[in-house]
Amino acid sequence: MTVVSKLRPEDTDVVAERIARQLNDDATRRTFVNPTIDLSLLRDTIMHATNATWVAMDDEHVVGHLFAAVLSDPERRAAWTGPDGVSFDDDSILTSLLERAVHAWRAQGAIEHFVWSLDEEDRLEPWRQLGYRAISLRGVMAIPQLGDVGLDAGWTLRVARASDIERILALDHVIDVAQGDAAKFSRSHRRRNRRELLQQMDDPDVEHFVLEIDDDVVAQAITFPSPARRGSFEHTLHLSGVAVDPALQGRGIASEMLNAVLRSAHARGFEYVEAQWRVNNTRAHAFWTSYGLEPTYVRLARRLAE
Ligand SMILES: CC(C)(COP(=O)(O)OP(=O)(O)OC[C@H]1O[C@@H](n2cnc3c(N)ncnc32)[C@H](O)[C@@H]1OP(=O)(O)O)[C@@H](O)C(=O)NCCC(=O)NCCS
């Protein structure tokens, strides 16, 4: 019989080994998952999260674990589980773990649960069976040697300036439309977005690129170094906010812009690039996978019952 309880300090080593084994399995199935793990750091992390981690025991053996960080931000009251936050020997163990955890997450105010799972059918199916749906994908590739080819005549890639804000907001809106993010169409959201985008331009880690064709801003891409994360490689550049003026899509503009962005990132020591996109954004999916990004993890979501 499976018994679920909060993680005890003496379970730490077994849970750490389960996580390391699973990450290793992920890396044998996906080229761009990094299996390297600092076991003693992982044990420390688990030790500090005993109160937010459940373990399933069967006959004195650990057969599963589940951790989530519950965010109290009023706009994102959700429980978040990373790829290393969950393991289960069979589907019924996942059900037992969730029965206990969901209750606690709800008591802490979470209304939704997000979980990252390897993008493989056998890993996704147990979640789907429990009513979870795929929201977004993370894709990674090694930055290729792109050669020293310049942009076309009349094309300029440069860092965005405050005076570009109206064009940038228009390009951001293109992304919201593509993703069906109706919640982002409100005036108050646009006002906040404007403020955040302007602040971000002063962040030394973030580079907001715009592409001009004949002095008109027609595309953008935002980059920053990906934070250290188990499963990711060092020297990974995160790409976001990629958008092209709708009238000019399908002409190779995003590919050319990203080639220029990645050429410069590679020269600065970045070896990998990652991006995330919504599964319902079929155009973005086609673009990223044809550009070379290989999906690694899928983010799934489920609303927690009232
Ligand atoms: C996704 C997006 C950025 C792609 O930009 P784009 O400039 O249209 O992309 P490209 O033209 O470089 O590539 C798209 C397709 O055009 C093809 N293409 C490339 N050069 C071409 C050319 N000279 N003529 C015609 N087609 C061309 C590409 O091969 C690619 O086709 P494929 O995916 O079938 O291989 C753009 O569609 C967009 O802004 N979408 C809305 C915002 C969005 O969803 N952003 C992503 C958020 S994660």
Coordinates of C-alpha atoms and ligand atoms in Angstrom, one line a residue:
M1 CA 0.0 0.0 0.0
T2 CA 1.3 3.5 -0.9
V3 CA 1.6 6.0 2.0
V4 CA 2.2 9.6 1.3
S5 CA 3.8 11.9 3.9
K6 CA 6.0 15.0 4.1
L7 CA 9.6 14.3 3.3
R8 CA 11.7 13.3 6.3
P9 CA 15.4 14.3 6.4
E10 CA 16.4 10.7 6.2
D11 CA 14.7 10.4 2.7
T12 CA 16.9 13.1 1.3
D13 CA 19.6 10.9 -0.3
V14 CA 17.1 8.6 -1.9
V15 CA 15.1 11.4 -3.4
A16 CA 18.3 13.1 -4.7
E17 CA 19.3 9.8 -6.3
R18 CA 15.8 9.5 -7.9
I19 CA 16.2 13.1 -9.3
A20 CA 19.7 12.4 -10.7
R21 CA 18.5 9.1 -12.3
Q22 CA 15.6 10.8 -13.9
L23 CA 17.7 13.7 -15.2
N24 CA 20.1 11.2 -16.7
D25 CA 17.3 9.4 -18.4
D26 CA 16.0 12.7 -19.7
A27 CA 19.4 13.4 -21.2
T28 CA 19.7 10.1 -22.9
R29 CA 16.3 10.9 -24.6
R30 CA 16.9 14.6 -25.4
T31 CA 20.3 15.9 -26.6
F32 CA 19.8 19.4 -25.0
V33 CA 19.2 18.2 -21.5
N34 CA 22.3 18.5 -19.4
P35 CA 22.6 15.5 -17.0
T36 CA 25.4 17.1 -14.9
I37 CA 24.3 17.4 -11.3
D38 CA 25.9 18.6 -8.1
L39 CA 24.5 16.0 -5.7
S40 CA 25.6 17.7 -2.5
L41 CA 23.9 21.0 -3.6
L42 CA 20.8 19.0 -4.6
R43 CA 20.7 17.3 -1.2
D44 CA 20.9 20.7 0.5
T45 CA 18.1 22.1 -1.6
I46 CA 15.9 19.1 -0.8
M47 CA 16.7 19.4 2.9
H48 CA 15.5 23.0 2.9
A49 CA 12.3 22.0 1.2
T50 CA 11.1 19.2 3.4
N51 CA 8.0 21.1 4.3
A52 CA 7.0 21.5 0.7
T53 CA 7.9 18.0 -0.5
W54 CA 5.8 14.9 -0.3
V55 CA 7.2 11.4 -0.7
A56 CA 5.2 8.2 -1.5
M57 CA 6.4 5.1 0.3
D58 CA 5.6 1.5 -0.5
D59 CA 6.8 -1.1 1.9
E60 CA 9.4 1.3 3.3
H61 CA 10.7 2.2 -0.2
V62 CA 10.4 5.6 -1.7
V63 CA 8.4 5.2 -4.9
G64 CA 7.7 8.9 -5.7
H65 CA 8.2 12.5 -4.7
L66 CA 6.5 15.8 -5.4
F67 CA 7.6 19.4 -4.7
A68 CA 6.0 22.7 -5.7
A69 CA 6.9 26.3 -5.0
V70 CA 3.6 28.1 -4.2
L71 CA 3.7 31.7 -5.5
S72 CA 1.6 34.2 -3.5
D73 CA 1.7 36.9 -6.2
P74 CA -2.0 37.8 -6.5
E75 CA -1.9 37.6 -10.3
R76 CA -0.2 34.2 -10.4
R77 CA -1.5 32.3 -7.4
A78 CA -0.1 28.9 -8.6
A79 CA 2.0 26.0 -7.5
W80 CA 5.0 25.4 -9.7
T81 CA 6.8 22.0 -10.1
G82 CA 10.1 21.9 -12.1
P83 CA 11.3 18.9 -14.1
D84 CA 13.2 17.7 -11.0
G85 CA 10.2 18.3 -8.6
V86 CA 8.4 15.1 -9.3
S87 CA 9.1 11.4 -9.8
F88 CA 6.7 8.4 -9.7
D89 CA 7.1 4.7 -10.3
D90 CA 3.6 4.4 -11.7
D91 CA 0.6 6.5 -12.4
S92 CA -1.3 5.6 -9.3
I93 CA 1.6 6.9 -7.2
L94 CA 1.3 10.3 -8.9
T95 CA -2.4 10.3 -8.1
S96 CA -1.7 9.6 -4.4
L97 CA 1.0 12.3 -4.2
L98 CA -1.3 14.9 -5.9
E99 CA -4.3 14.1 -3.6
R100 CA -2.2 15.2 -0.6
A101 CA -0.3 18.0 -2.2
V102 CA -3.2 19.8 -3.9
H103 CA -5.0 20.1 -0.6
A104 CA -2.0 21.9 0.9
W105 CA -1.4 24.1 -2.2
R106 CA -5.0 25.2 -2.1
A107 CA -4.7 26.1 1.6
Q108 CA -1.8 28.3 0.6
G109 CA -4.0 30.1 -2.0
A110 CA -2.9 28.4 -5.2
I111 CA -5.6 28.1 -7.8
E112 CA -3.5 26.4 -10.5
H113 CA -0.7 23.9 -10.8
F114 CA 2.0 24.1 -13.4
V115 CA 4.4 21.3 -14.0
W116 CA 7.3 20.8 -16.4
S117 CA 7.6 17.4 -17.9
L118 CA 10.0 15.9 -20.5
D119 CA 8.5 16.1 -24.0
E120 CA 7.9 12.4 -24.3
E121 CA 4.6 10.6 -24.6
D122 CA 5.1 8.2 -21.7
R123 CA 5.9 11.2 -19.4
L124 CA 3.1 13.4 -20.6
E125 CA 0.3 10.8 -20.6
P126 CA 0.0 10.3 -16.8
W127 CA -0.6 14.1 -16.5
R128 CA -3.1 14.2 -19.3
Q129 CA -5.0 11.4 -17.7
L130 CA -5.3 13.6 -14.6
G131 CA -6.7 16.5 -16.6
Y132 CA -3.6 18.5 -17.2
R133 CA -3.1 20.3 -20.6
A134 CA 0.1 21.3 -22.4
I135 CA 0.6 25.1 -22.3
S136 CA 4.1 25.8 -23.6
L137 CA 7.3 24.2 -24.8
R138 CA 10.9 24.9 -24.1
G139 CA 13.3 24.4 -27.0
V140 CA 17.1 24.5 -27.1
M141 CA 19.8 24.2 -29.7
A142 CA 23.6 24.6 -29.8
I143 CA 24.5 28.0 -31.4
P144 CA 25.9 27.0 -34.8
Q145 CA 28.9 28.7 -36.5
L146 CA 27.0 31.2 -38.5
G147 CA 29.8 32.7 -40.6
D148 CA 30.4 36.3 -41.1
V149 CA 27.6 37.2 -43.4
G150 CA 26.2 40.7 -42.9
L151 CA 22.6 41.7 -43.0
D152 CA 21.0 42.8 -46.3
A153 CA 21.6 46.4 -47.5
G154 CA 19.2 48.8 -45.6
W155 CA 18.8 46.4 -42.7
T156 CA 20.2 47.4 -39.3
L157 CA 20.1 45.4 -36.0
R158 CA 20.5 47.7 -33.0
V159 CA 19.7 47.9 -29.3
A160 CA 16.2 49.4 -28.7
R161 CA 15.9 53.0 -27.4
A162 CA 13.1 54.6 -25.4
S163 CA 11.9 56.4 -28.5
D164 CA 11.1 52.9 -30.1
I165 CA 8.5 52.2 -27.5
E166 CA 5.4 52.6 -29.7
R167 CA 6.8 50.2 -32.3
I168 CA 7.9 47.8 -29.6
L169 CA 4.4 47.8 -28.0
A170 CA 2.9 47.1 -31.4
L171 CA 5.3 44.1 -31.9
D172 CA 4.4 42.9 -28.4
H173 CA 0.8 43.1 -29.3
V174 CA 1.5 40.8 -32.4
I175 CA 2.8 38.2 -29.9
D176 CA -0.3 38.5 -27.7
V177 CA -2.6 38.1 -30.7
A178 CA -0.6 35.1 -31.9
Q179 CA -0.9 33.5 -28.5
G180 CA -4.6 34.4 -28.0
D181 CA -3.8 36.3 -24.8
A182 CA -7.0 38.3 -24.6
A183 CA -6.2 39.2 -21.0
K184 CA -3.3 41.3 -22.3
F185 CA -5.4 43.6 -24.5
S186 CA -6.6 45.8 -21.6
R187 CA -5.5 49.4 -21.4
S188 CA -4.1 48.8 -17.8
H189 CA -2.0 45.9 -19.1
R190 CA -0.6 48.0 -21.9
R191 CA 0.3 50.8 -19.5
R192 CA 2.1 48.4 -17.2
N193 CA 3.8 46.7 -20.1
R194 CA 5.1 50.1 -21.4
R195 CA 6.5 50.9 -18.0
E196 CA 8.1 47.4 -17.6
L197 CA 9.6 47.5 -21.1
L198 CA 11.2 50.9 -20.5
Q199 CA 12.6 49.7 -17.2
Q200 CA 14.0 46.6 -18.8
M201 CA 16.0 48.7 -21.3
D202 CA 18.1 49.8 -18.3
D203 CA 18.7 46.2 -17.1
P204 CA 22.4 45.5 -17.9
D205 CA 21.6 41.7 -18.4
V206 CA 18.9 42.2 -20.9
E207 CA 19.4 43.2 -24.5
H208 CA 16.4 44.3 -26.4
F209 CA 17.2 44.2 -30.2
V210 CA 15.2 45.8 -32.9
L211 CA 15.6 45.3 -36.6
E212 CA 15.2 48.3 -38.9
I213 CA 14.6 48.1 -42.6
D214 CA 15.0 51.4 -44.3
D215 CA 14.8 53.2 -40.9
D216 CA 11.6 51.5 -39.9
V217 CA 11.5 49.1 -36.9
V218 CA 10.0 45.9 -38.2
A219 CA 11.1 43.2 -35.8
Q220 CA 12.4 42.6 -32.3
A221 CA 14.1 40.0 -30.1
I222 CA 15.0 40.2 -26.4
T223 CA 17.9 38.2 -24.9
F224 CA 19.4 37.6 -21.5
P225 CA 21.6 34.9 -20.0
S226 CA 19.5 31.9 -18.9
P227 CA 19.6 31.5 -15.1
A228 CA 21.5 28.4 -13.8
R229 CA 19.0 25.6 -13.8
R230 CA 19.3 21.8 -13.4
G231 CA 19.0 20.2 -16.8
S232 CA 20.3 23.3 -18.7
F233 CA 23.8 23.9 -20.0
E234 CA 26.0 26.7 -18.8
H235 CA 26.4 29.6 -21.3
T236 CA 22.8 29.4 -22.5
L237 CA 21.2 32.5 -24.0
H238 CA 17.4 33.0 -23.4
L239 CA 15.5 34.4 -26.3
S240 CA 12.1 36.0 -25.9
G241 CA 9.7 38.6 -27.4
V242 CA 10.6 37.5 -31.0
A243 CA 8.1 39.2 -33.3
V244 CA 8.0 40.4 -36.9
D245 CA 5.6 43.0 -38.4
P246 CA 2.6 40.9 -39.7
A247 CA 2.9 42.5 -43.1
L248 CA 6.5 41.2 -43.5
Q249 CA 6.3 37.7 -42.0
G250 CA 7.3 34.6 -44.0
R251 CA 10.1 36.4 -45.8
G252 CA 13.0 35.2 -43.7
I253 CA 13.2 38.3 -41.5
A254 CA 13.1 36.5 -38.1
S255 CA 15.7 33.9 -39.3
E256 CA 18.1 36.7 -40.5
M257 CA 17.6 38.8 -37.3
L258 CA 18.2 35.8 -35.1
N259 CA 21.3 34.8 -37.1
A260 CA 22.7 38.2 -36.4
V261 CA 21.7 38.1 -32.7
L262 CA 23.3 34.6 -32.2
R263 CA 26.4 35.5 -34.2
S264 CA 27.1 38.3 -31.6
A265 CA 26.1 36.1 -28.6
H266 CA 28.5 33.3 -29.8
A267 CA 31.3 35.8 -30.0
R268 CA 30.6 36.7 -26.4
G269 CA 30.8 33.1 -25.2
F270 CA 27.2 31.8 -25.4
E271 CA 27.1 28.2 -26.6
Y272 CA 23.4 27.3 -26.5
V273 CA 20.1 29.2 -27.1
E274 CA 16.7 28.5 -25.6
A275 CA 13.2 29.9 -26.1
Q276 CA 9.7 29.1 -25.0
W277 CA 6.5 29.2 -27.0
R278 CA 2.9 28.3 -26.5
V279 CA 1.7 25.1 -27.9
N280 CA -1.4 26.8 -29.4
N281 CA 0.9 29.2 -31.4
T282 CA 1.4 26.8 -34.3
R283 CA 3.2 29.4 -36.4
A284 CA 5.8 29.9 -33.7
H285 CA 6.1 26.2 -33.2
A286 CA 6.8 25.7 -36.9
F287 CA 9.2 28.6 -36.9
W288 CA 11.3 27.6 -33.9
T289 CA 11.5 23.9 -34.8
S290 CA 12.5 24.7 -38.4
Y291 CA 15.0 27.3 -37.1
G292 CA 16.6 24.4 -35.2
L293 CA 15.3 24.4 -31.6
E294 CA 14.6 21.0 -30.2
P295 CA 11.8 20.7 -27.6
T296 CA 13.0 19.5 -24.2
Y297 CA 10.3 20.1 -21.6
V298 CA 6.6 20.9 -21.8
R299 CA 4.7 23.0 -19.3
L300 CA 1.4 21.5 -18.3
A301 CA -1.4 23.1 -16.3
R302 CA -4.5 22.2 -14.3
R303 CA -6.8 24.3 -12.3
L304 CA -7.1 23.1 -8.8
A305 CA -10.6 22.2 -7.7
E306 CA -12.6 24.6 -5.5
Ligands
LIG1 C1 7.2 33.4 -35.5 C2 7.7 34.7 -36.3 C3 8.6 35.5 -35.4 C4 8.5 34.2 -37.5 O1 8.9 35.3 -38.2 P1 9.1 35.3 -39.8 O2 9.9 36.5 -40.2 O3 7.8 35.2 -40.4 O4 10.0 34.0 -39.9 P2 10.8 33.6 -41.2 O5 10.3 34.2 -42.4 O6 12.3 33.8 -40.9 O7 10.5 32.1 -41.2 C5 9.2 31.6 -41.3 C6 9.1 30.8 -42.6 O8 9.4 31.6 -43.8 C7 10.3 30.8 -44.6 N1 11.1 31.7 -45.3 C8 12.4 32.1 -45.0 N2 12.9 32.9 -45.9 C9 11.9 33.1 -46.8 C10 11.8 33.9 -47.9 N3 12.8 34.7 -48.4 N4 10.6 34.0 -48.6 C11 9.5 33.2 -48.1 N5 9.6 32.4 -47.0 C12 10.8 32.4 -46.4 C13 11.1 30.1 -43.5 O9 11.7 29.0 -44.1 C14 10.0 29.7 -42.6 O10 9.3 28.6 -43.2 P3 9.3 27.2 -42.4 O11 8.9 27.5 -41.0 O12 8.2 26.5 -43.2 O13 10.6 26.6 -42.6 C15 6.5 35.5 -36.8 O14 5.6 34.7 -37.5 C16 5.8 36.3 -35.8 O15 6.1 37.4 -35.5 N6 4.7 35.7 -35.2 C17 3.9 36.4 -34.2 C18 4.6 36.6 -32.9 C19 5.0 35.3 -32.3 O16 4.2 34.3 -32.3 N7 6.3 35.2 -31.9 C20 6.9 34.0 -31.3 C21 6.6 34.1 -29.8 S1 7.3 32.7 -29.0

